[in-house]
Amino acid sequence: MKIAMIGAGAMGGATVEGLLKAGHEGKDICVSDPSPVVLERFAGMGVSVTTDNAEATRGADVVVIVVKPWLVEQVLTGIKDALQPERQVLVVIAAGMPSKSIREWLGEQCPPLFLCIPNIAIAQLQSMTFLVPCGAMASHHTERLKGLLGEMGQVLITDEQHLAAGTTLASCGIAYAMRYIRAASEGGVELGFKADDAKQIVMQTVRGAVELLEASGMHPEQAIDLVTTPGGVTIRGLNEMEHAGFTSAVIRGLKAGGKC
């Protein structure tokens, strides 16, 4: 499978790293980006590179557009004549970009279209990725892309209506999780640990919580009950966080992030 990655910033670059870690050969990936520094980096990984988006598009089976939303129209109109709708699949990774606009820009040159929102953990094969098939298309296109993205984490097939919610919950959400890790690490320093030790303690604790929930299938509150002994330190800590609006702040942050 030949993959063109048009745009190799934080998300596009992370996706290329994930593809390589998942076992895809560099020669099967073409990165197109205007930055010489970016191209040099990926060329060093054995990936084909170019500054010509149309050139990258022509040789690809899957064309992935990973640019800022306000650049999507410019990029798509620039590669329109190079697209081959009969043999290619188009994936657009850009928050808040409606499929209707993409189809209007490309017209009959629009290949089977998917909107996609991964998160930067895709570089470590741990993304939570949302995939939206846009319009009627053969199911094998969806399965093909789900399989590709599934090599780099978990994939949820959803609809366009829920993509903004998925973006804030997982793509923005990874930043929210990191903010908790930062806050807890700073708390660890105040409790007497060195900064690096505190960060490692918190990361392993979060990792353990995820593993426990996945292995047991328990609801988080059910698992919390296992460590909240009556009159104990855990319940006192939890209640102090709730007094400060912990749960409410998380939900409000998610809802604010979903307004796109």
GROMACS .gro file of C-alpha atoms in nm:
model
  260
    1MET     CA    1   0.000   0.000   0.000
    2LYS     CA    2   0.141   0.337  -0.108
    3ILE     CA    3   0.062   0.623   0.129
    4ALA     CA    4   0.099   0.996   0.061
    5MET     CA    5   0.120   1.213   0.372
    6ILE     CA    6   0.059   1.574   0.273
    7GLY     CA    7   0.163   1.778   0.572
    8ALA     CA    8   0.408   1.643   0.829
    9GLY     CA    9   0.368   1.871   1.129
   10ALA     CA   10   0.291   1.736   1.475
   11MET     CA   11   0.005   1.506   1.371
   12GLY     CA   12   0.122   1.418   1.022
   13GLY     CA   13   0.473   1.351   1.147
   14ALA     CA   14   0.343   1.137   1.434
   15THR     CA   15   0.137   0.935   1.185
   16VAL     CA   16   0.441   0.871   0.967
   17GLU     CA   17   0.636   0.757   1.272
   18GLY     CA   18   0.352   0.525   1.362
   19LEU     CA   19   0.339   0.376   1.014
   20LEU     CA   20   0.711   0.302   1.029
   21LYS     CA   21   0.685   0.147   1.375
   22ALA     CA   22   0.392  -0.062   1.253
   23GLY     CA   23   0.621  -0.215   0.991
   24HIS     CA   24   0.545  -0.016   0.677
   25GLU     CA   25   0.849   0.041   0.460
   26GLY     CA   26   0.976   0.392   0.407
   27LYS     CA   27   0.971   0.350   0.030
   28ASP     CA   28   0.593   0.302   0.047
   29ILE     CA   29   0.540   0.635   0.223
   30CYS     CA   30   0.580   0.974   0.058
   31VAL     CA   31   0.586   1.285   0.275
   32SER     CA   32   0.512   1.619   0.111
   33ASP     CA   33   0.588   1.929   0.314
   34PRO     CA   34   0.725   2.279   0.242
   35SER     CA   35   0.980   2.262   0.525
   36PRO     CA   36   1.332   2.144   0.431
   37VAL     CA   37   1.396   2.056   0.796
   38VAL     CA   38   1.090   1.829   0.806
   39LEU     CA   39   1.181   1.664   0.477
   40GLU     CA   40   1.540   1.606   0.587
   41ARG     CA   41   1.418   1.440   0.905
   42PHE     CA   42   1.193   1.193   0.725
   43ALA     CA   43   1.437   1.130   0.444
   44GLY     CA   44   1.675   1.017   0.717
   45MET     CA   45   1.415   0.757   0.815
   46GLY     CA   46   1.409   0.617   0.462
   47VAL     CA   47   1.083   0.786   0.364
   48SER     CA   48   1.035   0.937   0.017
   49VAL     CA   49   1.003   1.315   0.040
   50THR     CA   50   0.895   1.598  -0.186
   51THR     CA   51   0.770   1.955  -0.178
   52ASP     CA   52   0.526   1.878  -0.461
   53ASN     CA   53   0.187   1.769  -0.325
   54ALA     CA   54   0.064   1.660  -0.667
   55GLU     CA   55   0.370   1.440  -0.719
   56ALA     CA   56   0.311   1.268  -0.385
   57THR     CA   57  -0.056   1.220  -0.471
   58ARG     CA   58  -0.010   1.052  -0.809
   59GLY     CA   59   0.174   0.748  -0.679
   60ALA     CA   60  -0.045   0.682  -0.375
   61ASP     CA   61  -0.323   0.439  -0.294
   62VAL     CA   62  -0.417   0.639   0.017
   63VAL     CA   63  -0.383   1.018   0.018
   64VAL     CA   64  -0.379   1.169   0.367
   65ILE     CA   65  -0.422   1.544   0.409
   66VAL     CA   66  -0.290   1.661   0.749
   67VAL     CA   67  -0.282   2.041   0.746
   68LYS     CA   68  -0.448   2.323   0.939
   69PRO     CA   69  -0.821   2.351   0.858
   70TRP     CA   70  -0.778   2.687   0.682
   71LEU     CA   71  -0.526   2.529   0.443
   72VAL     CA   72  -0.734   2.228   0.340
   73GLU     CA   73  -0.909   2.398   0.047
   74GLN     CA   74  -0.581   2.529  -0.093
   75VAL     CA   75  -0.414   2.189  -0.067
   76LEU     CA   76  -0.707   1.998  -0.216
   77THR     CA   77  -0.752   2.230  -0.512
   78GLY     CA   78  -0.378   2.205  -0.570
   79ILE     CA   79  -0.388   1.824  -0.601
   80LYS     CA   80  -0.731   1.798  -0.764
   81ASP     CA   81  -0.600   1.710  -1.110
   82ALA     CA   82  -0.361   1.450  -0.966
   83LEU     CA   83  -0.632   1.258  -0.780
   84GLN     CA   84  -0.751   0.928  -0.924
   85PRO     CA   85  -1.095   0.860  -0.773
   86GLU     CA   86  -1.122   0.514  -0.928
   87ARG     CA   87  -0.820   0.376  -0.739
   88GLN     CA   88  -0.745   0.606  -0.446
   89VAL     CA   89  -0.889   0.677  -0.103
   90LEU     CA   90  -0.876   1.028   0.046
   91VAL     CA   91  -0.835   1.082   0.421
   92VAL     CA   92  -0.861   1.432   0.568
   93ILE     CA   93  -0.728   1.494   0.920
   94ALA     CA   94  -0.838   1.848   1.010
   95ALA     CA   95  -1.060   1.937   1.303
   96GLY     CA   96  -1.397   2.086   1.213
   97MET     CA   97  -1.363   2.030   0.839
   98PRO     CA   98  -1.704   1.933   0.690
   99SER     CA   99  -1.714   1.667   0.421
  100LYS     CA  100  -1.963   1.877   0.223
  101SER     CA  101  -1.699   2.146   0.165
  102ILE     CA  102  -1.440   1.891   0.056
  103ARG     CA  103  -1.677   1.742  -0.200
  104GLU     CA  104  -1.770   2.083  -0.333
  105TRP     CA  105  -1.402   2.171  -0.382
  106LEU     CA  106  -1.318   1.843  -0.557
  107GLY     CA  107  -1.640   1.768  -0.743
  108GLU     CA  108  -1.616   1.452  -0.956
  109GLN     CA  109  -1.247   1.426  -0.872
  110CYS     CA  110  -1.325   1.336  -0.510
  111PRO     CA  111  -1.216   0.978  -0.428
  112PRO     CA  112  -1.390   0.775  -0.155
  113LEU     CA  113  -1.363   1.020   0.135
  114PHE     CA  114  -1.295   0.970   0.504
  115LEU     CA  115  -1.263   1.221   0.784
  116CYS     CA  116  -1.022   1.108   1.052
  117ILE     CA  117  -0.910   1.232   1.393
  118PRO     CA  118  -0.625   1.044   1.564
  119ASN     CA  119  -0.413   1.174   1.848
  120ILE     CA  120  -0.036   1.216   1.874
  121ALA     CA  121   0.006   0.884   2.055
  122ILE     CA  122  -0.027   0.733   1.707
  123ALA     CA  123   0.353   0.768   1.694
  124GLN     CA  124   0.369   0.505   1.973
  125LEU     CA  125   0.095   0.285   1.820
  126GLN     CA  126  -0.143   0.396   2.097
  127SER     CA  127  -0.380   0.639   1.926
  128MET     CA  128  -0.752   0.662   1.988
  129THR     CA  129  -0.863   0.731   1.632
  130PHE     CA  130  -1.205   0.828   1.499
  131LEU     CA  131  -1.287   0.742   1.138
  132VAL     CA  132  -1.588   0.874   0.947
  133PRO     CA  133  -1.683   0.720   0.610
  134CYS     CA  134  -1.843   1.005   0.416
  135GLY     CA  135  -2.132   0.902   0.196
  136ALA     CA  136  -2.208   0.573   0.027
  137MET     CA  137  -1.903   0.366  -0.055
  138ALA     CA  138  -1.793   0.006  -0.072
  139SER     CA  139  -1.741  -0.142   0.274
  140HIS     CA  140  -1.397  -0.270   0.178
  141HIS     CA  141  -1.266   0.089   0.177
  142THR     CA  142  -1.372   0.131   0.539
  143GLU     CA  143  -1.226  -0.204   0.644
  144ARG     CA  144  -0.904  -0.127   0.462
  145LEU     CA  145  -0.854   0.202   0.644
  146LYS     CA  146  -0.971   0.065   0.976
  147GLY     CA  147  -0.710  -0.207   0.941
  148LEU     CA  148  -0.437   0.043   0.856
  149LEU     CA  149  -0.518   0.277   1.144
  150GLY     CA  150  -0.579  -0.016   1.377
  151GLU     CA  151  -0.211  -0.103   1.349
  152MET     CA  152  -0.142   0.221   1.537
  153GLY     CA  153  -0.398   0.205   1.818
  154GLN     CA  154  -0.773   0.170   1.857
  155VAL     CA  155  -1.021   0.285   1.592
  156LEU     CA  156  -1.384   0.382   1.632
  157ILE     CA  157  -1.602   0.411   1.322
  158THR     CA  158  -1.842   0.696   1.387
  159ASP     CA  159  -2.044   0.962   1.207
  160GLU     CA  160  -1.964   1.320   1.123
  161GLN     CA  161  -2.200   1.450   1.389
  162HIS     CA  162  -1.988   1.294   1.666
  163LEU     CA  163  -1.647   1.386   1.531
  164ALA     CA  164  -1.616   1.710   1.729
  165ALA     CA  165  -1.695   1.522   2.049
  166GLY     CA  166  -1.437   1.257   1.961
  167THR     CA  167  -1.182   1.528   1.892
  168THR     CA  168  -1.214   1.687   2.236
  169LEU     CA  169  -1.238   1.353   2.415
  170ALA     CA  170  -0.931   1.191   2.258
  171SER     CA  171  -0.730   1.424   2.037
  172CYS     CA  172  -0.753   1.722   2.274
  173GLY     CA  173  -0.806   1.474   2.557
  174ILE     CA  174  -0.449   1.348   2.547
  175ALA     CA  175  -0.342   1.701   2.645
  176TYR     CA  176  -0.593   1.700   2.930
  177ALA     CA  177  -0.449   1.370   3.054
  178MET     CA  178  -0.098   1.513   3.033
  179ARG     CA  179  -0.209   1.817   3.230
  180TYR     CA  180  -0.324   1.584   3.511
  181ILE     CA  181   0.012   1.407   3.498
  182ARG     CA  182   0.190   1.741   3.521
  183ALA     CA  183  -0.026   1.857   3.813
  184ALA     CA  184   0.017   1.530   4.003
  185SER     CA  185   0.392   1.536   3.938
  186GLU     CA  186   0.414   1.886   4.082
  187GLY     CA  187   0.219   1.764   4.381
  188GLY     CA  188   0.471   1.481   4.416
  189VAL     CA  189   0.753   1.733   4.431
  190GLU     CA  190   0.569   1.920   4.706
  191LEU     CA  191   0.537   1.589   4.891
  192GLY     CA  192   0.915   1.547   4.877
  193PHE     CA  193   1.000   1.351   4.561
  194LYS     CA  194   1.248   1.467   4.299
  195ALA     CA  195   1.076   1.594   3.983
  196ASP     CA  196   1.178   1.303   3.759
  197ASP     CA  197   1.082   1.047   4.022
  198ALA     CA  198   0.746   1.214   4.078
  199LYS     CA  199   0.671   1.212   3.704
  200GLN     CA  200   0.763   0.844   3.675
  201ILE     CA  201   0.546   0.754   3.975
  202VAL     CA  202   0.246   0.935   3.828
  203MET     CA  203   0.289   0.792   3.477
  204GLN     CA  204   0.314   0.436   3.610
  205THR     CA  205   0.011   0.494   3.831
  206VAL     CA  206  -0.195   0.618   3.534
  207ARG     CA  207  -0.069   0.326   3.323
  208GLY     CA  208  -0.170   0.085   3.599
  209ALA     CA  209  -0.518   0.238   3.625
  210VAL     CA  210  -0.574   0.190   3.251
  211GLU     CA  211  -0.446  -0.169   3.257
  212LEU     CA  212  -0.667  -0.252   3.555
  213LEU     CA  213  -0.981  -0.112   3.395
  214GLU     CA  214  -0.909  -0.288   3.065
  215ALA     CA  215  -0.835  -0.623   3.231
  216SER     CA  216  -1.127  -0.617   3.472
  217GLY     CA  217  -1.393  -0.437   3.270
  218MET     CA  218  -1.489  -0.250   3.586
  219HIS     CA  219  -1.650   0.092   3.584
  220PRO     CA  220  -1.396   0.347   3.714
  221GLU     CA  221  -1.609   0.419   4.023
  222GLN     CA  222  -1.622   0.048   4.103
  223ALA     CA  223  -1.242   0.033   4.089
  224ILE     CA  224  -1.215   0.348   4.302
  225ASP     CA  225  -1.426   0.178   4.569
  226LEU     CA  226  -1.155  -0.089   4.602
  227VAL     CA  227  -0.911   0.164   4.745
  228THR     CA  228  -1.139   0.403   4.933
  229THR     CA  229  -1.148   0.252   5.282
  230PRO     CA  230  -1.382   0.423   5.531
  231GLY     CA  231  -1.211   0.720   5.690
  232GLY     CA  232  -0.900   0.659   5.478
  233VAL     CA  233  -0.665   0.895   5.299
  234THR     CA  234  -0.794   0.810   4.951
  235ILE     CA  235  -1.150   0.927   5.015
  236ARG     CA  236  -1.021   1.241   5.185
  237GLY     CA  237  -0.807   1.321   4.882
  238LEU     CA  238  -1.089   1.252   4.638
  239ASN     CA  239  -1.332   1.467   4.832
  240GLU     CA  240  -1.087   1.758   4.841
  241MET     CA  241  -1.052   1.734   4.461
  242GLU     CA  242  -1.429   1.729   4.421
  243HIS     CA  243  -1.467   2.029   4.655
  244ALA     CA  244  -1.239   2.210   4.410
  245GLY     CA  245  -1.464   2.104   4.120
  246PHE     CA  246  -1.250   1.826   3.969
  247THR     CA  247  -1.523   1.632   3.784
  248SER     CA  248  -1.711   1.946   3.688
  249ALA     CA  249  -1.393   2.109   3.555
  250VAL     CA  250  -1.313   1.806   3.339
  251ILE     CA  251  -1.663   1.796   3.190
  252ARG     CA  252  -1.668   2.171   3.132
  253GLY     CA  253  -1.329   2.152   2.963
  254LEU     CA  254  -1.446   1.873   2.734
  255LYS     CA  255  -1.762   2.063   2.641
  256ALA     CA  256  -1.563   2.380   2.573
  257GLY     CA  257  -1.322   2.187   2.352
  258GLY     CA  258  -1.614   2.033   2.161
  259LYS     CA  259  -1.745   2.370   2.043
  260CYS     CA  260  -1.585   2.378   1.701
   0.00000   0.00000   0.00000
